Short mmCIF file of C-alpha atoms in Angstrom, two decimals:
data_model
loop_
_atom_site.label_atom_id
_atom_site.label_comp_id
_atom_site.label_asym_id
_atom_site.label_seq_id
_atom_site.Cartn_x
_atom_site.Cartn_y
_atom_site.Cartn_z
CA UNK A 1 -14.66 111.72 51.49
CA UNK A 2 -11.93 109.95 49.94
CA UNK A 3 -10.47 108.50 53.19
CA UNK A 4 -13.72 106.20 53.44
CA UNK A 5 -13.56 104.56 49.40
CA UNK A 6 -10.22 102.69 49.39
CA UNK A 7 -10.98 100.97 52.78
CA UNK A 8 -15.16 100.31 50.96
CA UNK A 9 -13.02 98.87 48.05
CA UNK A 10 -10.69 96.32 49.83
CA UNK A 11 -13.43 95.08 51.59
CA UNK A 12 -15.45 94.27 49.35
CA UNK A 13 -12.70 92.28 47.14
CA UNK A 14 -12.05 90.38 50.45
CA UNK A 15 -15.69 88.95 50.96
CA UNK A 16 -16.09 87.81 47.30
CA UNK A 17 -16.37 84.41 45.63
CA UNK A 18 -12.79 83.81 44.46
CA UNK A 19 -13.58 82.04 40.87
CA UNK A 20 -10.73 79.47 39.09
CA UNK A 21 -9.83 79.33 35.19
CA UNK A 22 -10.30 75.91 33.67
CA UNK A 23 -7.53 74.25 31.78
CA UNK A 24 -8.61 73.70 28.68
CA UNK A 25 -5.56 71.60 27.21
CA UNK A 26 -6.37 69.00 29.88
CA UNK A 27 -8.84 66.27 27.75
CA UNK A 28 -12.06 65.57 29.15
CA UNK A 29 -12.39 62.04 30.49
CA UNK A 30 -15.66 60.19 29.86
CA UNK A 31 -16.92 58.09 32.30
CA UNK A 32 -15.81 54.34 30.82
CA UNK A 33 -12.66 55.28 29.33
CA UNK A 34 -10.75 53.71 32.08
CA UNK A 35 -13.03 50.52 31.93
CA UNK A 36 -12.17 50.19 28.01
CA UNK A 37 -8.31 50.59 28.26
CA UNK A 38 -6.38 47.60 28.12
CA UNK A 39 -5.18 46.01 31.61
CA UNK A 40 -1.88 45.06 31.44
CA UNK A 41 -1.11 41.39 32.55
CA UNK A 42 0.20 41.55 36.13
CA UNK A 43 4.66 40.83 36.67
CA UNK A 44 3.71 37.46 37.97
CA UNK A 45 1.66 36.26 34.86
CA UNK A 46 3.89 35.07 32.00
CA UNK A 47 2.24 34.52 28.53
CA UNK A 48 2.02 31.01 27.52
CA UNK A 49 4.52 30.04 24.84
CA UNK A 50 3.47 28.45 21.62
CA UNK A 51 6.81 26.83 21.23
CA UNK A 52 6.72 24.98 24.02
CA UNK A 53 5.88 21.32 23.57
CA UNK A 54 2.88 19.54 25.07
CA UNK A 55 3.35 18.21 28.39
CA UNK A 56 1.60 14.71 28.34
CA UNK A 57 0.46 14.16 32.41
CA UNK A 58 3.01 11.49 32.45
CA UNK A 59 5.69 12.57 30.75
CA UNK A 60 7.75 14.78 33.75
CA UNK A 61 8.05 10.96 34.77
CA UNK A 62 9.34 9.56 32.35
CA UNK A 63 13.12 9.51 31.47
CA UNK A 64 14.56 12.28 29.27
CA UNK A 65 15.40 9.55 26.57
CA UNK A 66 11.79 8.36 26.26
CA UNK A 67 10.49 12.30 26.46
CA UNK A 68 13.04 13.19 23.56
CA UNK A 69 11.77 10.01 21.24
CA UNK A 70 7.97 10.98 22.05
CA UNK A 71 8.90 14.06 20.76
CA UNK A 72 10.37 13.45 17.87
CA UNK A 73 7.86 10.78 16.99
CA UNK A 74 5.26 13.46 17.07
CA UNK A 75 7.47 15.85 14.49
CA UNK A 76 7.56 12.92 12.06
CA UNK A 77 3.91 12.03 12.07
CA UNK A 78 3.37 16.30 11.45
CA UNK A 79 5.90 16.04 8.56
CA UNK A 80 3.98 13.52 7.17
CA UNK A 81 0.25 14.72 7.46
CA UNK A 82 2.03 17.79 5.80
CA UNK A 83 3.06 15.93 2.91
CA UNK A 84 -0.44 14.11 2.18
CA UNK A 85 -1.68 17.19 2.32
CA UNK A 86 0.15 18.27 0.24
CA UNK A 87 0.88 16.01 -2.61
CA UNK A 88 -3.77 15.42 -2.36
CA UNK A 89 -3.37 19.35 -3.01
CA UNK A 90 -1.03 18.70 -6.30
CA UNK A 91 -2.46 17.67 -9.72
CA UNK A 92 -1.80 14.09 -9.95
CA UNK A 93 -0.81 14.26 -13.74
CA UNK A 94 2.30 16.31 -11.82
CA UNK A 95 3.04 13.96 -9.11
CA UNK A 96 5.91 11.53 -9.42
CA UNK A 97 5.23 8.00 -8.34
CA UNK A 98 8.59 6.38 -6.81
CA UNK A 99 7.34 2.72 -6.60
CA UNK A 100 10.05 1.49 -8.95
CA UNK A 101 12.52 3.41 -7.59
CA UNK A 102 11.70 1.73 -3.94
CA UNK A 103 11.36 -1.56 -5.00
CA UNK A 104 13.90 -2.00 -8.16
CA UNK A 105 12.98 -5.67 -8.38
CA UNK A 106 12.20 -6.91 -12.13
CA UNK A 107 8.97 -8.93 -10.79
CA UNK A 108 10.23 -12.31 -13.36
CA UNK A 109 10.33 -15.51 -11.72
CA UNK A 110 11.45 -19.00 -12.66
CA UNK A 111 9.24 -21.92 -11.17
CA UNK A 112 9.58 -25.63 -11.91
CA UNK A 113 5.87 -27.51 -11.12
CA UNK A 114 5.06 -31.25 -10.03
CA UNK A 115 2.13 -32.67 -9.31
CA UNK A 116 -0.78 -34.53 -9.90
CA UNK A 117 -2.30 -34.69 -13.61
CA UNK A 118 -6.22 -36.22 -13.78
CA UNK A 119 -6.67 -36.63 -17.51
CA UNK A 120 -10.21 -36.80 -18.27
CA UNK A 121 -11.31 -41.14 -18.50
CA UNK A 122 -14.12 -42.15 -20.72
CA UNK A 123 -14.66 -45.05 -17.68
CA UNK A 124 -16.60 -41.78 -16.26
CA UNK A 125 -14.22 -41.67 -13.09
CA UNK A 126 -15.08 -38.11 -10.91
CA UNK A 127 -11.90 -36.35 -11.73
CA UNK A 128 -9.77 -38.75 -13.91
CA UNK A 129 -7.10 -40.72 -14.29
CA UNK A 130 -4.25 -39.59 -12.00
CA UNK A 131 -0.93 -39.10 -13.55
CA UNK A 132 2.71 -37.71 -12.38
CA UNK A 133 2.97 -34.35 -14.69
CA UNK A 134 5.91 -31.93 -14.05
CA UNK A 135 6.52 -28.45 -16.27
CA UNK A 136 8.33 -25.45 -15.67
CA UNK A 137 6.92 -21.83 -15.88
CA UNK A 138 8.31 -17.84 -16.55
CA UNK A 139 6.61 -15.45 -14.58
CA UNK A 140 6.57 -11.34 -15.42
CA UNK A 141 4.42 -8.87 -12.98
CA UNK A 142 3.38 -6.78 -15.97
CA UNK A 143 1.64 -4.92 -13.45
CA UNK A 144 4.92 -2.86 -13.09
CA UNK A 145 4.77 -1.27 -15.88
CA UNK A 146 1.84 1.23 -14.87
CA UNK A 147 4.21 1.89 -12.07
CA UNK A 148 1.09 2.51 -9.41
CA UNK A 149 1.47 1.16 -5.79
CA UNK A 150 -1.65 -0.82 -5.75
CA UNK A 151 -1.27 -2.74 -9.49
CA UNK A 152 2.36 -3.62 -9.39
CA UNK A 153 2.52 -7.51 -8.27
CA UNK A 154 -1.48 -7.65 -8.59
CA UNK A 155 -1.42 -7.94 -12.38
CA UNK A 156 1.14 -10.33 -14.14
CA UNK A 157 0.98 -13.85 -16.47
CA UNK A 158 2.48 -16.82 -16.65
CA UNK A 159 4.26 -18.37 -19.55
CA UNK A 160 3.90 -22.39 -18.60
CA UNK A 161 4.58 -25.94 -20.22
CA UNK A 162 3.20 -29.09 -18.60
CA UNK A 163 4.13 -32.77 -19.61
CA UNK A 164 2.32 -36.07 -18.77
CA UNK A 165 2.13 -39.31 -19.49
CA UNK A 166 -0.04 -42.52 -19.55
CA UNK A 167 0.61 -46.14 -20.85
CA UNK A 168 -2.02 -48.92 -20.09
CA UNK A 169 -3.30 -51.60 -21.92
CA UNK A 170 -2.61 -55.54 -21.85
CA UNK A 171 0.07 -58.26 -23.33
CA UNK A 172 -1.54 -58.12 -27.05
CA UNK A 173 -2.04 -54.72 -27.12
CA UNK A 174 -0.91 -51.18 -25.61
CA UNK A 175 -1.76 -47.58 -25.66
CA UNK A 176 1.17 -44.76 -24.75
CA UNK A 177 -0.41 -41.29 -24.92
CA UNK A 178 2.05 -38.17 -24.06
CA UNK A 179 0.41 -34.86 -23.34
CA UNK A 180 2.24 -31.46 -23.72
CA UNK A 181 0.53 -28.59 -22.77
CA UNK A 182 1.51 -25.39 -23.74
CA UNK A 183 -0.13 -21.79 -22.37
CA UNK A 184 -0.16 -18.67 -21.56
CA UNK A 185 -2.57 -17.05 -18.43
CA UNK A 186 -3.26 -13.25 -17.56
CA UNK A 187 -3.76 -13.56 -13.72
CA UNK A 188 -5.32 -10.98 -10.99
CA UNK A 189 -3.84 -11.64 -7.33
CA UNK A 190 -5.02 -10.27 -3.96
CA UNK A 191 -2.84 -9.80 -1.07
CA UNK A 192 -2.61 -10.53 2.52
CA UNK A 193 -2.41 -6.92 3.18
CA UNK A 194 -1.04 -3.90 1.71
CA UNK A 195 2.66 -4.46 0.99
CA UNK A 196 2.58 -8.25 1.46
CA UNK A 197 4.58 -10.79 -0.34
CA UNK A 198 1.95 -13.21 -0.51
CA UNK A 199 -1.70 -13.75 -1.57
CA UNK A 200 -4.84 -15.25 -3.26
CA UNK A 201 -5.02 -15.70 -7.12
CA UNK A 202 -7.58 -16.48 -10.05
CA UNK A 203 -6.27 -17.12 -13.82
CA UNK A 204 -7.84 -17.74 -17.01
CA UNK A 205 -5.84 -18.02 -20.13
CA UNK A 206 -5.05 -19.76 -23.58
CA UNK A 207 -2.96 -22.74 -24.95
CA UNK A 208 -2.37 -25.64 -27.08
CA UNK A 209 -2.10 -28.73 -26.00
CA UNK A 210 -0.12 -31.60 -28.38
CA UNK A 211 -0.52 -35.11 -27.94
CA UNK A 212 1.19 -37.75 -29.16
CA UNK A 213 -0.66 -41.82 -29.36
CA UNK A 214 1.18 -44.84 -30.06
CA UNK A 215 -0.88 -48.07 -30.45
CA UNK A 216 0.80 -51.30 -30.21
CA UNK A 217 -0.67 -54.14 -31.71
CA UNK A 218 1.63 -57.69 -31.93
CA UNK A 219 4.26 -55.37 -31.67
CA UNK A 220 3.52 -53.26 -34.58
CA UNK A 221 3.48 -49.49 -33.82
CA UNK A 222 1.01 -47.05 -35.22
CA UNK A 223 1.73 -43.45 -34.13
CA UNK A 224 -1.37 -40.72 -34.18
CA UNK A 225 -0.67 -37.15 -33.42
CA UNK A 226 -2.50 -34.03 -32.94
CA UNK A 227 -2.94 -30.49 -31.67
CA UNK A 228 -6.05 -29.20 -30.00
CA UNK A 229 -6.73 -25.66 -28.32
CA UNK A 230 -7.84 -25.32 -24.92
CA UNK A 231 -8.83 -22.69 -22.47
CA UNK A 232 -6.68 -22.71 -18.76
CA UNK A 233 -8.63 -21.35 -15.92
CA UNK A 234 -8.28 -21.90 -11.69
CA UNK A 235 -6.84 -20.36 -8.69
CA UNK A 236 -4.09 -20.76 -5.68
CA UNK A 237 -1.74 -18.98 -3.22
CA UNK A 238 1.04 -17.64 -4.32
CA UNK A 239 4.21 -16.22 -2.35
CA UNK A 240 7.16 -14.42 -2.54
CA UNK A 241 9.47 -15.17 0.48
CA UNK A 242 12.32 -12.53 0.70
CA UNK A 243 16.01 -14.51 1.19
CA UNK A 244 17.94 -11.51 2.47
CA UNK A 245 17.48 -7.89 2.99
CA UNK A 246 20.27 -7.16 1.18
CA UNK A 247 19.47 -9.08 -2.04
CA UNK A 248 16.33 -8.53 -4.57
CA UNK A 249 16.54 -12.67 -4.94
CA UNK A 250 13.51 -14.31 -3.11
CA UNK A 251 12.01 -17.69 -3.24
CA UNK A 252 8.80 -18.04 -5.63
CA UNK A 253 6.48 -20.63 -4.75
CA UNK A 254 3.15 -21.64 -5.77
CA UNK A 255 -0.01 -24.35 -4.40
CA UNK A 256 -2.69 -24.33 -7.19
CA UNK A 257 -5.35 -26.14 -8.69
CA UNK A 258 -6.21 -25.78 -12.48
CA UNK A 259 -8.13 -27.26 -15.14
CA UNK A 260 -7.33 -27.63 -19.01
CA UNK A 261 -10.39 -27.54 -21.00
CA UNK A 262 -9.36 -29.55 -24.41
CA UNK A 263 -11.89 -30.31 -26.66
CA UNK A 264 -14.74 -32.08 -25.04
CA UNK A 265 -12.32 -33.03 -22.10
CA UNK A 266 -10.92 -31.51 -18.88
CA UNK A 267 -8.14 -32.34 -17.62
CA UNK A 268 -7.30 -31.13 -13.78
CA UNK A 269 -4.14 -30.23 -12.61
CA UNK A 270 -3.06 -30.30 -8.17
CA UNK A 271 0.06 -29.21 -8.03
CA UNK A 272 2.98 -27.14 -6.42
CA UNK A 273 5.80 -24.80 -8.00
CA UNK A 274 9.09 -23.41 -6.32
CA UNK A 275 11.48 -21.07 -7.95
CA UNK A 276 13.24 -17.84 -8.16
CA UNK A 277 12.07 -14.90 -8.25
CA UNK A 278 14.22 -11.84 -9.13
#
């Protein structure tokens, strides 16, 4: 009886189902986890570098000199965008202005005038009577003072004195009149451009004027004098041609028309100044 169980037993282990443990430290994978990893770039593909300067479509022809001073054009123009942006970012009661310190000129000039004098006529001419008048005049760009870009040779006055003279009359009797006029004008200029040494101006100021009458008669003299306010007020082009680069010295010239209102009368002044201007 026991001679037929061992070989029933071995048997029957041979025909079954062999059955295999799981792992159970291995994780499961899910179905798009390889989909959501991160490829990696393939050994041919290099990442592009930041650093590198733009290549402009003509530039690999162009010589390495002209490449190198494109280049460094294009750091200059970032340095400055960075530094309007910045100094628009600061308060402005905190930002220094450097005009004076780039242009250390005084703005005073020195002019001597000539022209043409047209005293106003009782004979009811259109302007007047023409005379020869010559003067002399001190200029000072006050604008300076507020030391701001756009106000420093736009604002400034003159200081002037202007002489003429007239003698007319016949054999019997004669008339010498000698005019001296004597103001001071606030004046507003606009330039040819931002940074420009010349420009357009308008002025309207303040004065005296002093004149002196003799009346001859047979010889006999009779002398009249007097002083009578009057207003100054007109316009003209005004320059400031620069002499050297190494020297704040330039040439100060003027063309200019001007009236002087005296009393009932105006007088009108076409003229030209040339000085110094320091």
């Amino acid at each position: 009886m026991h001679s037929w169980i061992l070989p029933c037993l071995l048997g029957g282990l041979t025909l079954a189902t062999p059955t295999f443990a799981q792992n159970e430290d291995d994780p499961y994978a899910y179905p798009d986890d390889e989909s959501s990893e991160p490829k990696k770039p393939a050994r041919h593909q290099r990442e592009p570098d930041e650093d590198r300067p733009y290549a402009y479509p003509d530039e690999d022809k162009q010589p390495e000199h002209q490449r190198a001073q494109r280049r460094r054009k294009t750091r200059e123009e970032d340095r400055s965008k960075e530094f309007r942006e910045v100094s628009e970012e600061q308060d402005e009661k905190d930002f220094e202005h450097l005009s004076n310190t780039d242009d250390p000129n005084t703005g005073v000039a020195f002019e001597a005038l000539g022209g043409v004098m047209f005293l106003s006529s009782p004979r009811g001419t259109l302007l007047g009577d023409p005379l020869a008048a010559v003067g002399g005049r001190f200029t000072w760009e006050y604008g300076r003072l507020l030391n701001t870009e756009a106000l420093r040779e736009t604002l400034w006055f003159d200081v002037r004195y202007t002489y003429a003279g007239q003698r007319e009359g016949t054999a019997l009797i004669v008339g010498d009149t000698r005019l001296h006029y004597a103001t001071i004008a606030p004046a507003y200029e606009l330039t040819f451009g931002e940074g420009s040494d010349y420009g357009i101006y308008a002025q309207v100021g303040g004065g005296i004027a002093y004149e002196h009458t003799t009346l001859e008669v047979g010889g006999k003299q009779t002398p009249v004098d007097g002083f009578k306010s009057l207003i100054q007020y007109g316009v003209g082009v005004r320059g400031r041609t620069r002499l050297s680069m190494e020297s704040n010295v330039r040439l100060s010239w003027r063309l200019e028309l001007m009236r002087f209102r005296r009393g009932y009368q105006d007088d009108t002044f076409m003229g030209a100044s040339l000085g110094t201007a320091f």
